[in-house]
Amino acid sequence: MPIATVNPANGETLKTYEAMDEEELERRLQLAEATFRTYRTTTFAERARLLNRAADLLDEDQREIGRVMTTEMGKPVKQARAEAAKCARAMRWYAEHAAELLADEEPAAADVKDSGGARALVRYRPLGPVLAVMPWNFPLWQVVRFAAPALMAGNVGLLKHASNVPQTALYLEDLFHRAGFTEGCFQTLLVGSGAIDDILRDERVKAATLTGSEPAGRAVASTAGEMIKKTVLELGGSDPYVVMPSADVDRAARTAVTARVQNNGQSCIAAKRFIVHTDVYDAFTERFVAGMAALKVGDPLAEETEVGPLASEQGRSDLEELVDDARRGGAAVLCGGERPDGPGWYYPPTVLAGITRQMRIHREEAFGPVATLYRAADLDEAVLIANDSPFGLSSNVWTQDEAEVDRFVRDLEAGGVYVNGMTASHPGFPFGGVKRSGYGRELSGHGIREFCNITTVWHGA
């Protein structure tokens, strides 16, 4: 895949970039290793000063970088600006909280005495250069939620971004440099996916994090396992959205529309499978379908647009195949389902009902504005349908019954359970999944400690 900006609204190639040659890649790996030796000794206060400066610059650049993201991958420009603002807030959160999250810990005095020691502590130390393999769908946020905690922990970052967002990738490198981080603290590697294996095998690279597809996760995990290197993987999702009879159906339906089509439906944590109790199925479906059909689809640079084009022609083709397979299997298309005429990789908000286990869309992730509806007879069947997926990233539950909440929290196979609201990531909460959605956690204290050497320091009596 070429490293290029191709506008998904019209298919026009705007900029192309040559991949770095081996000499330049080697220079950057050397620089990362050398920089880490000194950067690891900086104080939390100094790191926080630099990260807060990066946040200020990002706020200043919000409109400009918002247009760049929209031009590269098609998200509505209002959502792009909101993504930039969210990144700045996350930077400030880690600048404020990292010292506390990574403070030395003292084991229980009784355990120290029992070990025969006089004193002991647990210290969090950085690992070194960390490779981040990042996707195009949230081209700023996915990177910042790695970079902010990694830099605050004393690590340095090497970014291999998706090949269709090179301008955003280069912007991130420039942002951290303008903020005052030395050149080797954060570097963008303009290379193709074929270079990832060799980079990960390099002894100077100590760990890796990947957000992306299941095949990409398997490849990185396989190499990292062979090299015995730590990885964090955030892969696909097909999140359930369960609506029970006690729910506020109007609010649940309105929120469901946003939960499905945020980022043009290209979000791992977007709700994709809507599992509705039979008592409220008809009422929810009527409101949900009407909301999906009423969405404004169009130019992503227009302020009024709610759904823009998919990021690539291949992505649209993949989505169409899932819808066509479901249609052939007997699914009902309640709205959408047909590619529009004209330029760009647009696909309309679509709702499918009558889904069966034999349909591909039941077990595969639909990465675009396509929702599937399921009718559940009771709570037991709702849980069964929700868990009948290879993925387990997050989940959404709508109910006013606390006993039902407890049951869903206990039984849903997911990294998050959001009650009476839609899934959203926040730096204060751990983020990640189970099953084929990956392993490890990003964000919060759990995320910043993923790439730390958790060191026991023991002193004899």
CSV table of C-alpha atoms in Angstrom, one decimal:
chain,number,residue,atom,x,y,z
A,1,MET,CA,0.0,0.0,0.0
A,2,PRO,CA,1.5,3.4,-1.0
A,3,ILE,CA,2.2,6.0,1.7
A,4,ALA,CA,-0.2,8.6,0.5
A,5,THR,CA,-3.1,11.0,1.4
A,6,VAL,CA,-6.1,9.9,-0.8
A,7,ASN,CA,-9.2,12.0,-0.1
A,8,PRO,CA,-12.0,9.5,0.5
A,9,ALA,CA,-14.6,12.0,-0.4
A,10,ASN,CA,-13.6,12.0,-4.0
A,11,GLY,CA,-10.7,9.4,-4.4
A,12,GLU,CA,-8.2,12.1,-5.3
A,13,THR,CA,-4.5,11.4,-4.4
A,14,LEU,CA,-3.3,14.6,-2.7
A,15,LYS,CA,0.2,13.8,-1.5
A,16,THR,CA,2.5,10.8,-1.8
A,17,TYR,CA,5.6,10.0,0.3
A,18,GLU,CA,8.6,7.8,-0.2
A,19,ALA,CA,9.2,5.2,2.4
A,20,MET,CA,12.3,5.7,4.5
A,21,ASP,CA,15.3,3.8,3.3
A,22,GLU,CA,17.3,1.4,5.6
A,23,GLU,CA,19.9,4.1,6.3
A,24,GLU,CA,17.4,6.6,7.6
A,25,LEU,CA,15.6,3.9,9.6
A,26,GLU,CA,18.8,2.8,11.2
A,27,ARG,CA,19.6,6.5,12.1
A,28,ARG,CA,16.3,6.8,13.9
A,29,LEU,CA,16.7,3.5,15.8
A,30,GLN,CA,20.1,4.7,17.0
A,31,LEU,CA,18.7,8.0,18.0
A,32,ALA,CA,15.8,6.4,19.9
A,33,GLU,CA,18.3,4.2,21.9
A,34,ALA,CA,20.7,7.1,22.6
A,35,THR,CA,17.9,9.5,23.6
A,36,PHE,CA,16.4,7.0,26.0
A,37,ARG,CA,19.6,6.8,28.0
A,38,THR,CA,19.2,10.5,29.0
A,39,TYR,CA,15.4,11.0,28.8
A,40,ARG,CA,14.8,8.2,31.3
A,41,THR,CA,16.6,10.3,33.9
A,42,THR,CA,14.4,13.3,33.5
A,43,THR,CA,11.9,14.2,36.3
A,44,PHE,CA,8.2,13.9,36.1
A,45,ALA,CA,8.0,17.7,36.4
A,46,GLU,CA,10.1,18.2,33.3
A,47,ARG,CA,8.1,15.6,31.3
A,48,ALA,CA,4.9,17.2,32.4
A,49,ARG,CA,6.1,20.6,31.4
A,50,LEU,CA,6.8,19.3,27.9
A,51,LEU,CA,3.6,17.4,27.6
A,52,ASN,CA,1.5,20.3,28.7
A,53,ARG,CA,3.2,22.5,26.1
A,54,ALA,CA,2.3,19.9,23.5
A,55,ALA,CA,-1.3,20.0,24.6
A,56,ASP,CA,-1.3,23.8,24.3
A,57,LEU,CA,0.1,23.6,20.8
A,58,LEU,CA,-2.5,21.0,19.8
A,59,ASP,CA,-5.3,23.3,21.0
A,60,GLU,CA,-3.8,26.0,18.8
A,61,ASP,CA,-3.6,23.7,15.8
A,62,GLN,CA,-7.1,22.2,16.3
A,63,ARG,CA,-8.8,23.6,13.2
A,64,GLU,CA,-5.8,22.9,10.9
A,65,ILE,CA,-5.1,19.3,12.0
A,66,GLY,CA,-8.9,18.7,12.1
A,67,ARG,CA,-9.0,19.5,8.3
A,68,VAL,CA,-6.0,17.3,7.7
A,69,MET,CA,-7.6,14.3,9.5
A,70,THR,CA,-10.8,14.8,7.6
A,71,THR,CA,-9.0,15.0,4.3
A,72,GLU,CA,-7.0,11.9,5.0
A,73,MET,CA,-9.6,9.5,6.4
A,74,GLY,CA,-13.0,11.1,6.0
A,75,LYS,CA,-14.4,11.7,9.5
A,76,PRO,CA,-16.8,14.7,9.8
A,77,VAL,CA,-14.6,17.8,10.5
A,78,LYS,CA,-16.5,18.6,13.7
A,79,GLN,CA,-15.6,15.2,15.0
A,80,ALA,CA,-12.0,15.7,13.9
A,81,ARG,CA,-11.7,18.9,15.9
A,82,ALA,CA,-13.2,17.1,18.9
A,83,GLU,CA,-10.6,14.4,18.6
A,84,ALA,CA,-7.8,16.9,18.7
A,85,ALA,CA,-9.3,18.6,21.8
A,86,LYS,CA,-9.7,15.2,23.5
A,87,CYS,CA,-6.0,14.4,22.8
A,88,ALA,CA,-5.0,17.7,24.5
A,89,ARG,CA,-7.1,16.8,27.5
A,90,ALA,CA,-5.5,13.4,27.8
A,91,MET,CA,-2.0,14.9,27.6
A,92,ARG,CA,-2.8,17.2,30.5
A,93,TRP,CA,-4.4,14.3,32.5
A,94,TYR,CA,-1.2,12.3,32.2
A,95,ALA,CA,1.0,15.3,32.9
A,96,GLU,CA,-1.0,15.8,36.1
A,97,HIS,CA,-1.3,12.2,37.3
A,98,ALA,CA,1.8,10.3,36.1
A,99,ALA,CA,3.9,11.0,39.1
A,100,GLU,CA,1.2,9.7,41.4
A,101,LEU,CA,0.4,6.7,39.2
A,102,LEU,CA,4.1,5.6,39.1
A,103,ALA,CA,5.1,6.6,42.7
A,104,ASP,CA,7.1,4.1,44.6
A,105,GLU,CA,5.0,1.6,46.6
A,106,GLU,CA,5.9,0.2,50.0
A,107,PRO,CA,4.9,-3.5,50.6
A,108,ALA,CA,3.2,-4.3,53.9
A,109,ALA,CA,5.6,-4.0,56.8
A,110,ALA,CA,4.7,-7.6,57.9
A,111,ASP,CA,5.8,-8.9,54.5
A,112,VAL,CA,9.1,-7.0,54.7
A,113,LYS,CA,9.8,-8.4,58.1
A,114,ASP,CA,8.8,-11.9,57.1
A,115,SER,CA,11.2,-11.7,54.2
A,116,GLY,CA,14.0,-11.0,56.5
A,117,GLY,CA,14.4,-7.4,55.2
A,118,ALA,CA,14.6,-4.0,56.8
A,119,ARG,CA,12.8,-2.2,54.1
A,120,ALA,CA,11.5,-2.7,50.6
A,121,LEU,CA,9.7,-0.8,47.8
A,122,VAL,CA,8.3,-1.3,44.3
A,123,ARG,CA,9.5,1.1,41.7
A,124,TYR,CA,8.2,1.6,38.1
A,125,ARG,CA,11.1,2.1,35.6
A,126,PRO,CA,10.8,2.7,31.9
A,127,LEU,CA,11.6,0.0,29.4
A,128,GLY,CA,13.1,1.9,26.5
A,129,PRO,CA,12.0,2.5,22.9
A,130,VAL,CA,8.4,1.3,22.3
A,131,LEU,CA,7.1,0.6,18.8
A,132,ALA,CA,3.5,1.8,18.2
A,133,VAL,CA,1.7,0.4,15.2
A,134,MET,CA,-1.4,2.6,14.9
A,135,PRO,CA,-4.6,2.6,12.7
A,136,TRP,CA,-6.2,5.4,10.6
A,137,ASN,CA,-9.6,5.6,12.2
A,138,PHE,CA,-8.6,7.9,15.1
A,139,PRO,CA,-5.3,9.0,13.7
A,140,LEU,CA,-4.5,11.4,16.6
A,141,TRP,CA,-6.2,9.8,19.5
A,142,GLN,CA,-4.9,6.3,19.0
A,143,VAL,CA,-1.4,7.6,19.0
A,144,VAL,CA,-1.7,10.1,21.9
A,145,ARG,CA,-3.3,7.5,24.2
A,146,PHE,CA,0.0,5.6,23.8
A,147,ALA,CA,2.4,8.5,23.6
A,148,ALA,CA,1.3,10.5,26.5
A,149,PRO,CA,1.6,7.7,29.2
A,150,ALA,CA,4.8,6.3,27.5
A,151,LEU,CA,6.6,9.6,27.5
A,152,MET,CA,5.5,10.4,31.0
A,153,ALA,CA,6.8,7.0,32.1
A,154,GLY,CA,10.2,7.9,30.6
A,155,ASN,CA,10.0,5.7,27.5
A,156,VAL,CA,10.6,7.0,23.9
A,157,GLY,CA,8.2,6.3,21.1
A,158,LEU,CA,8.6,5.0,17.5
A,159,LEU,CA,5.4,5.4,15.5
A,160,LYS,CA,4.5,3.3,12.5
A,161,HIS,CA,1.2,4.9,11.5
A,162,ALA,CA,-1.3,3.7,8.9
A,163,SER,CA,-0.1,4.4,5.4
A,164,ASN,CA,-3.2,6.5,4.5
A,165,VAL,CA,-2.6,9.1,7.2
A,166,PRO,CA,1.0,10.2,6.6
A,167,GLN,CA,0.3,13.9,7.1
A,168,THR,CA,-1.2,13.2,10.6
A,169,ALA,CA,1.7,11.0,11.4
A,170,LEU,CA,4.3,13.6,10.5
A,171,TYR,CA,2.3,16.3,12.3
A,172,LEU,CA,2.5,14.2,15.6
A,173,GLU,CA,6.3,14.0,15.3
A,174,ASP,CA,6.5,17.8,14.7
A,175,LEU,CA,4.1,18.5,17.5
A,176,PHE,CA,6.3,16.8,20.2
A,177,HIS,CA,9.4,18.4,18.8
A,178,ARG,CA,7.8,21.9,18.8
A,179,ALA,CA,6.8,21.2,22.4
A,180,GLY,CA,10.5,20.8,23.4
A,181,PHE,CA,10.9,17.0,23.4
A,182,THR,CA,14.3,16.1,22.0
A,183,GLU,CA,14.2,14.6,18.5
A,184,GLY,CA,14.6,11.0,19.6
A,185,CYS,CA,11.8,11.1,22.2
A,186,PHE,CA,9.1,10.6,19.5
A,187,GLN,CA,9.7,9.7,15.9
A,188,THR,CA,7.4,8.8,13.0
A,189,LEU,CA,8.7,6.0,10.8
A,190,LEU,CA,7.4,6.4,7.3
A,191,VAL,CA,7.6,2.8,6.3
A,192,GLY,CA,5.3,0.2,4.9
A,193,SER,CA,3.8,-2.6,7.0
A,194,GLY,CA,6.4,-5.0,5.6
A,195,ALA,CA,9.1,-3.3,7.7
A,196,ILE,CA,7.3,-3.9,11.1
A,197,ASP,CA,8.7,-7.4,11.6
A,198,ASP,CA,12.3,-6.3,11.2
A,199,ILE,CA,11.8,-3.3,13.5
A,200,LEU,CA,10.2,-5.4,16.2
A,201,ARG,CA,13.1,-7.9,16.0
A,202,ASP,CA,15.7,-5.2,16.6
A,203,GLU,CA,17.1,-5.5,20.0
A,204,ARG,CA,16.9,-1.7,20.6
A,205,VAL,CA,13.1,-1.9,20.5
A,206,LYS,CA,11.9,-3.2,23.8
A,207,ALA,CA,8.1,-3.5,23.4
A,208,ALA,CA,5.2,-2.9,21.1
A,209,THR,CA,1.6,-1.7,21.1
A,210,LEU,CA,-0.8,-2.2,18.3
A,211,THR,CA,-4.3,-1.0,17.6
A,212,GLY,CA,-5.7,-2.5,14.4
A,213,SER,CA,-7.0,-5.6,12.7
A,214,GLU,CA,-6.9,-9.2,14.1
A,215,PRO,CA,-4.4,-10.3,11.4
A,216,ALA,CA,-2.1,-7.4,12.2
A,217,GLY,CA,-2.3,-8.3,15.9
A,218,ARG,CA,-1.5,-11.9,15.2
A,219,ALA,CA,1.6,-10.9,13.2
A,220,VAL,CA,3.0,-8.5,15.8
A,221,ALA,CA,2.2,-10.9,18.7
A,222,SER,CA,3.9,-13.8,16.9
A,223,THR,CA,7.1,-11.9,16.4
A,224,ALA,CA,7.1,-10.3,19.8
A,225,GLY,CA,6.5,-13.7,21.4
A,226,GLU,CA,9.4,-15.1,19.5
A,227,MET,CA,11.6,-12.2,20.6
A,228,ILE,CA,10.1,-12.3,24.2
A,229,LYS,CA,8.9,-8.7,24.1
A,230,LYS,CA,6.0,-7.2,25.9
A,231,THR,CA,3.0,-6.3,23.7
A,232,VAL,CA,-0.4,-4.6,24.2
A,233,LEU,CA,-3.0,-5.3,21.5
A,234,GLU,CA,-6.3,-3.5,20.9
A,235,LEU,CA,-8.0,-5.3,18.0
A,236,GLY,CA,-11.5,-5.4,16.6
A,237,GLY,CA,-14.8,-5.2,18.3
A,238,SER,CA,-18.4,-6.1,17.6
A,239,ASP,CA,-19.9,-4.5,20.7
A,240,PRO,CA,-23.4,-5.5,21.9
A,241,TYR,CA,-26.0,-2.8,22.8
A,242,VAL,CA,-28.6,-4.4,25.0
A,243,VAL,CA,-32.0,-2.7,25.7
A,244,MET,CA,-34.2,-4.1,28.4
A,245,PRO,CA,-37.9,-3.3,29.2
A,246,SER,CA,-37.2,-0.9,32.0
A,247,ALA,CA,-35.0,1.3,29.8
A,248,ASP,CA,-35.8,4.8,28.6
A,249,VAL,CA,-36.4,3.6,25.1
A,250,ASP,CA,-36.4,7.0,23.5
A,251,ARG,CA,-33.0,7.9,25.0
A,252,ALA,CA,-31.6,4.5,24.2
A,253,ALA,CA,-32.6,4.7,20.6
A,254,ARG,CA,-31.2,8.3,20.2
A,255,THR,CA,-27.9,7.2,21.8
A,256,ALA,CA,-27.8,4.1,19.7
A,257,VAL,CA,-27.7,6.1,16.5
A,258,THR,CA,-24.6,8.0,17.7
A,259,ALA,CA,-23.1,4.9,19.2
A,260,ARG,CA,-23.3,3.2,15.8
A,261,VAL,CA,-22.3,6.0,13.4
A,262,GLN,CA,-19.6,7.8,15.3
A,263,ASN,CA,-16.5,8.2,13.1
A,264,ASN,CA,-18.6,7.1,10.1
A,265,GLY,CA,-19.2,3.8,12.0
A,266,GLN,CA,-15.4,3.0,11.8
A,267,SER,CA,-14.7,2.5,15.5
A,268,CYS,CA,-13.7,-0.6,17.3
A,269,ILE,CA,-15.9,0.4,20.3
A,270,ALA,CA,-18.9,1.5,18.2
A,271,ALA,CA,-22.0,-0.4,19.2
A,272,LYS,CA,-22.7,-2.8,16.3
A,273,ARG,CA,-25.1,-5.5,17.5
A,274,PHE,CA,-28.4,-4.2,19.0
A,275,ILE,CA,-30.0,-6.8,21.2
A,276,VAL,CA,-33.5,-5.7,22.3
A,277,HIS,CA,-35.9,-7.4,24.6
A,278,THR,CA,-39.0,-8.4,22.8
A,279,ASP,CA,-41.3,-6.2,25.0
A,280,VAL,CA,-39.6,-3.1,23.6
A,281,TYR,CA,-38.3,-4.4,20.3
A,282,ASP,CA,-40.8,-2.7,18.1
A,283,ALA,CA,-40.7,0.6,19.8
A,284,PHE,CA,-36.9,0.7,19.8
A,285,THR,CA,-36.7,-0.4,16.2
A,286,GLU,CA,-39.1,2.3,15.0
A,287,ARG,CA,-37.1,5.1,16.7
A,288,PHE,CA,-33.7,3.7,15.8
A,289,VAL,CA,-34.4,3.1,12.1
A,290,ALA,CA,-35.9,6.6,11.8
A,291,GLY,CA,-32.9,8.1,13.5
A,292,MET,CA,-30.4,6.2,11.2
A,293,ALA,CA,-32.3,7.1,8.1
A,294,ALA,CA,-32.5,10.8,9.0
A,295,LEU,CA,-28.7,11.3,9.3
A,296,LYS,CA,-27.0,13.9,7.1
A,297,VAL,CA,-24.5,12.1,4.8
A,298,GLY,CA,-22.2,14.2,2.7
A,299,ASP,CA,-19.0,16.2,2.4
A,300,PRO,CA,-17.1,15.6,5.7
A,301,LEU,CA,-15.7,19.2,5.6
A,302,ALA,CA,-19.2,20.6,5.8
A,303,GLU,CA,-20.2,21.5,9.3
A,304,GLU,CA,-23.6,20.0,9.0
A,305,THR,CA,-22.4,16.6,7.9
A,306,GLU,CA,-23.1,13.7,10.3
A,307,VAL,CA,-21.7,10.8,8.3
A,308,GLY,CA,-18.9,11.1,5.8
A,309,PRO,CA,-17.3,8.6,3.4
A,310,LEU,CA,-15.5,5.4,4.5
A,311,ALA,CA,-11.8,5.7,4.6
A,312,SER,CA,-11.0,3.5,1.7
A,313,GLU,CA,-12.6,1.9,-1.4
A,314,GLN,CA,-11.6,-1.5,0.0
A,315,GLY,CA,-13.3,-0.7,3.3
A,316,ARG,CA,-16.6,0.0,1.5
A,317,SER,CA,-16.3,-3.1,-0.6
A,318,ASP,CA,-15.8,-5.2,2.6
A,319,LEU,CA,-18.8,-3.7,4.2
A,320,GLU,CA,-21.0,-4.2,1.1
A,321,GLU,CA,-20.0,-7.9,1.1
A,322,LEU,CA,-21.2,-8.3,4.6
A,323,VAL,CA,-24.5,-6.6,3.9
A,324,ASP,CA,-25.0,-8.6,0.7
A,325,ASP,CA,-24.3,-11.9,2.4
A,326,ALA,CA,-26.8,-11.1,5.1
A,327,ARG,CA,-29.4,-10.1,2.5
A,328,ARG,CA,-28.9,-13.4,0.7
A,329,GLY,CA,-29.3,-15.2,4.0
A,330,GLY,CA,-32.7,-13.6,4.5
A,331,ALA,CA,-31.9,-10.5,6.6
A,332,ALA,CA,-34.4,-7.6,6.2
A,333,VAL,CA,-32.9,-4.2,5.2
A,334,LEU,CA,-34.8,-1.7,7.2
A,335,CYS,CA,-32.9,1.3,5.8
A,336,GLY,CA,-29.9,1.9,3.6
A,337,GLY,CA,-28.1,-1.0,2.1
A,338,GLU,CA,-27.3,0.4,-1.3
A,339,ARG,CA,-24.2,2.2,-2.5
A,340,PRO,CA,-25.0,5.7,-3.6
A,341,ASP,CA,-24.1,7.1,-7.0
A,342,GLY,CA,-21.3,9.6,-7.4
A,343,PRO,CA,-17.6,10.0,-6.3
A,344,GLY,CA,-16.2,9.1,-3.0
A,345,TRP,CA,-16.5,6.0,-0.8
A,346,TYR,CA,-19.8,6.7,0.8
A,347,TYR,CA,-22.2,4.1,2.3
A,348,PRO,CA,-25.5,5.0,3.8
A,349,PRO,CA,-26.5,4.3,7.5
A,350,THR,CA,-28.0,0.8,7.3
A,351,VAL,CA,-30.0,-1.3,9.7
A,352,LEU,CA,-30.4,-5.1,9.2
A,353,ALA,CA,-32.9,-7.3,11.1
A,354,GLY,CA,-33.4,-11.1,11.1
A,355,ILE,CA,-29.8,-11.9,11.6
A,356,THR,CA,-28.8,-15.6,12.0
A,357,ARG,CA,-25.6,-17.3,13.2
A,358,GLN,CA,-24.9,-18.4,9.6
A,359,MET,CA,-24.5,-14.9,8.3
A,360,ARG,CA,-20.9,-13.5,8.2
A,361,ILE,CA,-22.0,-10.2,9.8
A,362,HIS,CA,-23.0,-12.1,12.9
A,363,ARG,CA,-19.4,-13.1,13.6
A,364,GLU,CA,-17.4,-10.5,11.7
A,365,GLU,CA,-16.9,-6.9,12.5
A,366,ALA,CA,-18.8,-4.4,10.3
A,367,PHE,CA,-16.5,-1.4,10.1
A,368,GLY,CA,-18.9,1.2,8.8
A,369,PRO,CA,-22.4,2.6,9.5
A,370,VAL,CA,-24.2,-0.8,9.5
A,371,ALA,CA,-26.2,-2.0,12.5
A,372,THR,CA,-27.7,-5.4,13.2
A,373,LEU,CA,-30.8,-6.0,15.2
A,374,TYR,CA,-31.6,-9.0,17.4
A,375,ARG,CA,-34.8,-9.8,19.4
A,376,ALA,CA,-34.2,-11.4,22.8
A,377,ALA,CA,-36.9,-13.1,24.8
A,378,ASP,CA,-35.4,-12.5,28.2
A,379,LEU,CA,-32.2,-11.5,30.0
A,380,ASP,CA,-30.6,-15.0,29.6
A,381,GLU,CA,-31.0,-14.9,25.8
A,382,ALA,CA,-29.7,-11.3,25.7
A,383,VAL,CA,-26.5,-12.4,27.4
A,384,LEU,CA,-26.2,-15.4,25.2
A,385,ILE,CA,-26.5,-13.4,22.0
A,386,ALA,CA,-24.1,-10.7,23.4
A,387,ASN,CA,-21.4,-13.3,24.1
A,388,ASP,CA,-21.9,-15.1,20.8
A,389,SER,CA,-19.0,-13.3,19.2
A,390,PRO,CA,-15.3,-13.8,18.8
A,391,PHE,CA,-14.8,-10.3,20.1
A,392,GLY,CA,-15.0,-8.8,23.6
A,393,LEU,CA,-14.0,-5.1,23.5
A,394,SER,CA,-16.8,-3.3,25.3
A,395,SER,CA,-20.6,-3.5,25.8
A,396,ASN,CA,-23.6,-1.2,26.4
A,397,VAL,CA,-26.6,-2.1,28.6
A,398,TRP,CA,-29.8,-0.1,29.1
A,399,THR,CA,-31.9,-1.0,32.1
A,400,GLN,CA,-33.1,0.6,35.4
A,401,ASP,CA,-33.1,-2.8,37.2
A,402,GLU,CA,-30.0,-3.0,39.4
A,403,ALA,CA,-30.3,-6.8,39.6
A,404,GLU,CA,-30.0,-6.9,35.8
A,405,VAL,CA,-27.1,-4.6,35.9
A,406,ASP,CA,-25.3,-6.9,38.3
A,407,ARG,CA,-26.0,-9.9,36.0
A,408,PHE,CA,-24.7,-8.1,32.9
A,409,VAL,CA,-21.5,-7.0,34.7
A,410,ARG,CA,-21.0,-10.5,35.9
A,411,ASP,CA,-21.7,-12.3,32.7
A,412,LEU,CA,-20.8,-10.1,29.7
A,413,GLU,CA,-17.5,-11.1,28.1
A,414,ALA,CA,-16.1,-7.7,27.5
A,415,GLY,CA,-13.5,-5.3,28.7
A,416,GLY,CA,-16.1,-2.7,29.6
A,417,VAL,CA,-19.8,-2.5,30.5
A,418,TYR,CA,-21.4,0.9,30.0
A,419,VAL,CA,-24.8,1.2,31.6
A,420,ASN,CA,-27.4,3.6,30.2
A,421,GLY,CA,-24.9,5.3,28.0
A,422,MET,CA,-22.5,4.6,25.1
A,423,THR,CA,-19.0,3.4,25.3
A,424,ALA,CA,-16.4,6.1,25.3
A,425,SER,CA,-12.7,6.2,26.2
A,426,HIS,CA,-11.3,8.4,28.9
A,427,PRO,CA,-7.8,8.7,30.3
A,428,GLY,CA,-9.0,7.9,33.8
A,429,PHE,CA,-10.5,4.5,32.8
A,430,PRO,CA,-8.6,1.4,31.6
A,431,PHE,CA,-9.4,0.5,28.0
A,432,GLY,CA,-9.0,-2.9,26.3
A,433,GLY,CA,-10.7,-6.2,25.6
A,434,VAL,CA,-10.8,-9.9,25.9
A,435,LYS,CA,-11.0,-12.8,23.4
A,436,ARG,CA,-10.0,-11.7,19.9
A,437,SER,CA,-10.3,-8.1,20.8
A,438,GLY,CA,-6.8,-8.3,22.3
A,439,TYR,CA,-5.1,-8.1,25.6
A,440,GLY,CA,-3.5,-5.6,27.9
A,441,ARG,CA,-4.9,-2.2,28.8
A,442,GLU,CA,-4.4,1.4,27.6
A,443,LEU,CA,-5.2,4.5,29.6
A,444,SER,CA,-5.4,5.0,33.4
A,445,GLY,CA,-2.8,3.7,35.7
A,446,HIS,CA,-3.1,0.3,34.2
A,447,GLY,CA,-2.1,1.7,30.8
A,448,ILE,CA,0.9,3.7,32.0
A,449,ARG,CA,2.3,0.7,33.8
A,450,GLU,CA,2.1,-1.7,30.8
A,451,PHE,CA,5.5,-0.5,29.5
A,452,CYS,CA,7.3,-0.3,32.8
A,453,ASN,CA,9.8,-2.5,34.5
A,454,ILE,CA,8.1,-3.2,37.8
A,455,THR,CA,11.1,-3.5,40.0
A,456,THR,CA,11.3,-4.9,43.6
A,457,VAL,CA,13.9,-3.1,45.7
A,458,TRP,CA,14.8,-5.0,48.9
A,459,HIS,CA,17.2,-4.0,51.7
A,460,GLY,CA,18.5,-6.6,54.2
A,461,ALA,CA,18.2,-6.0,57.9
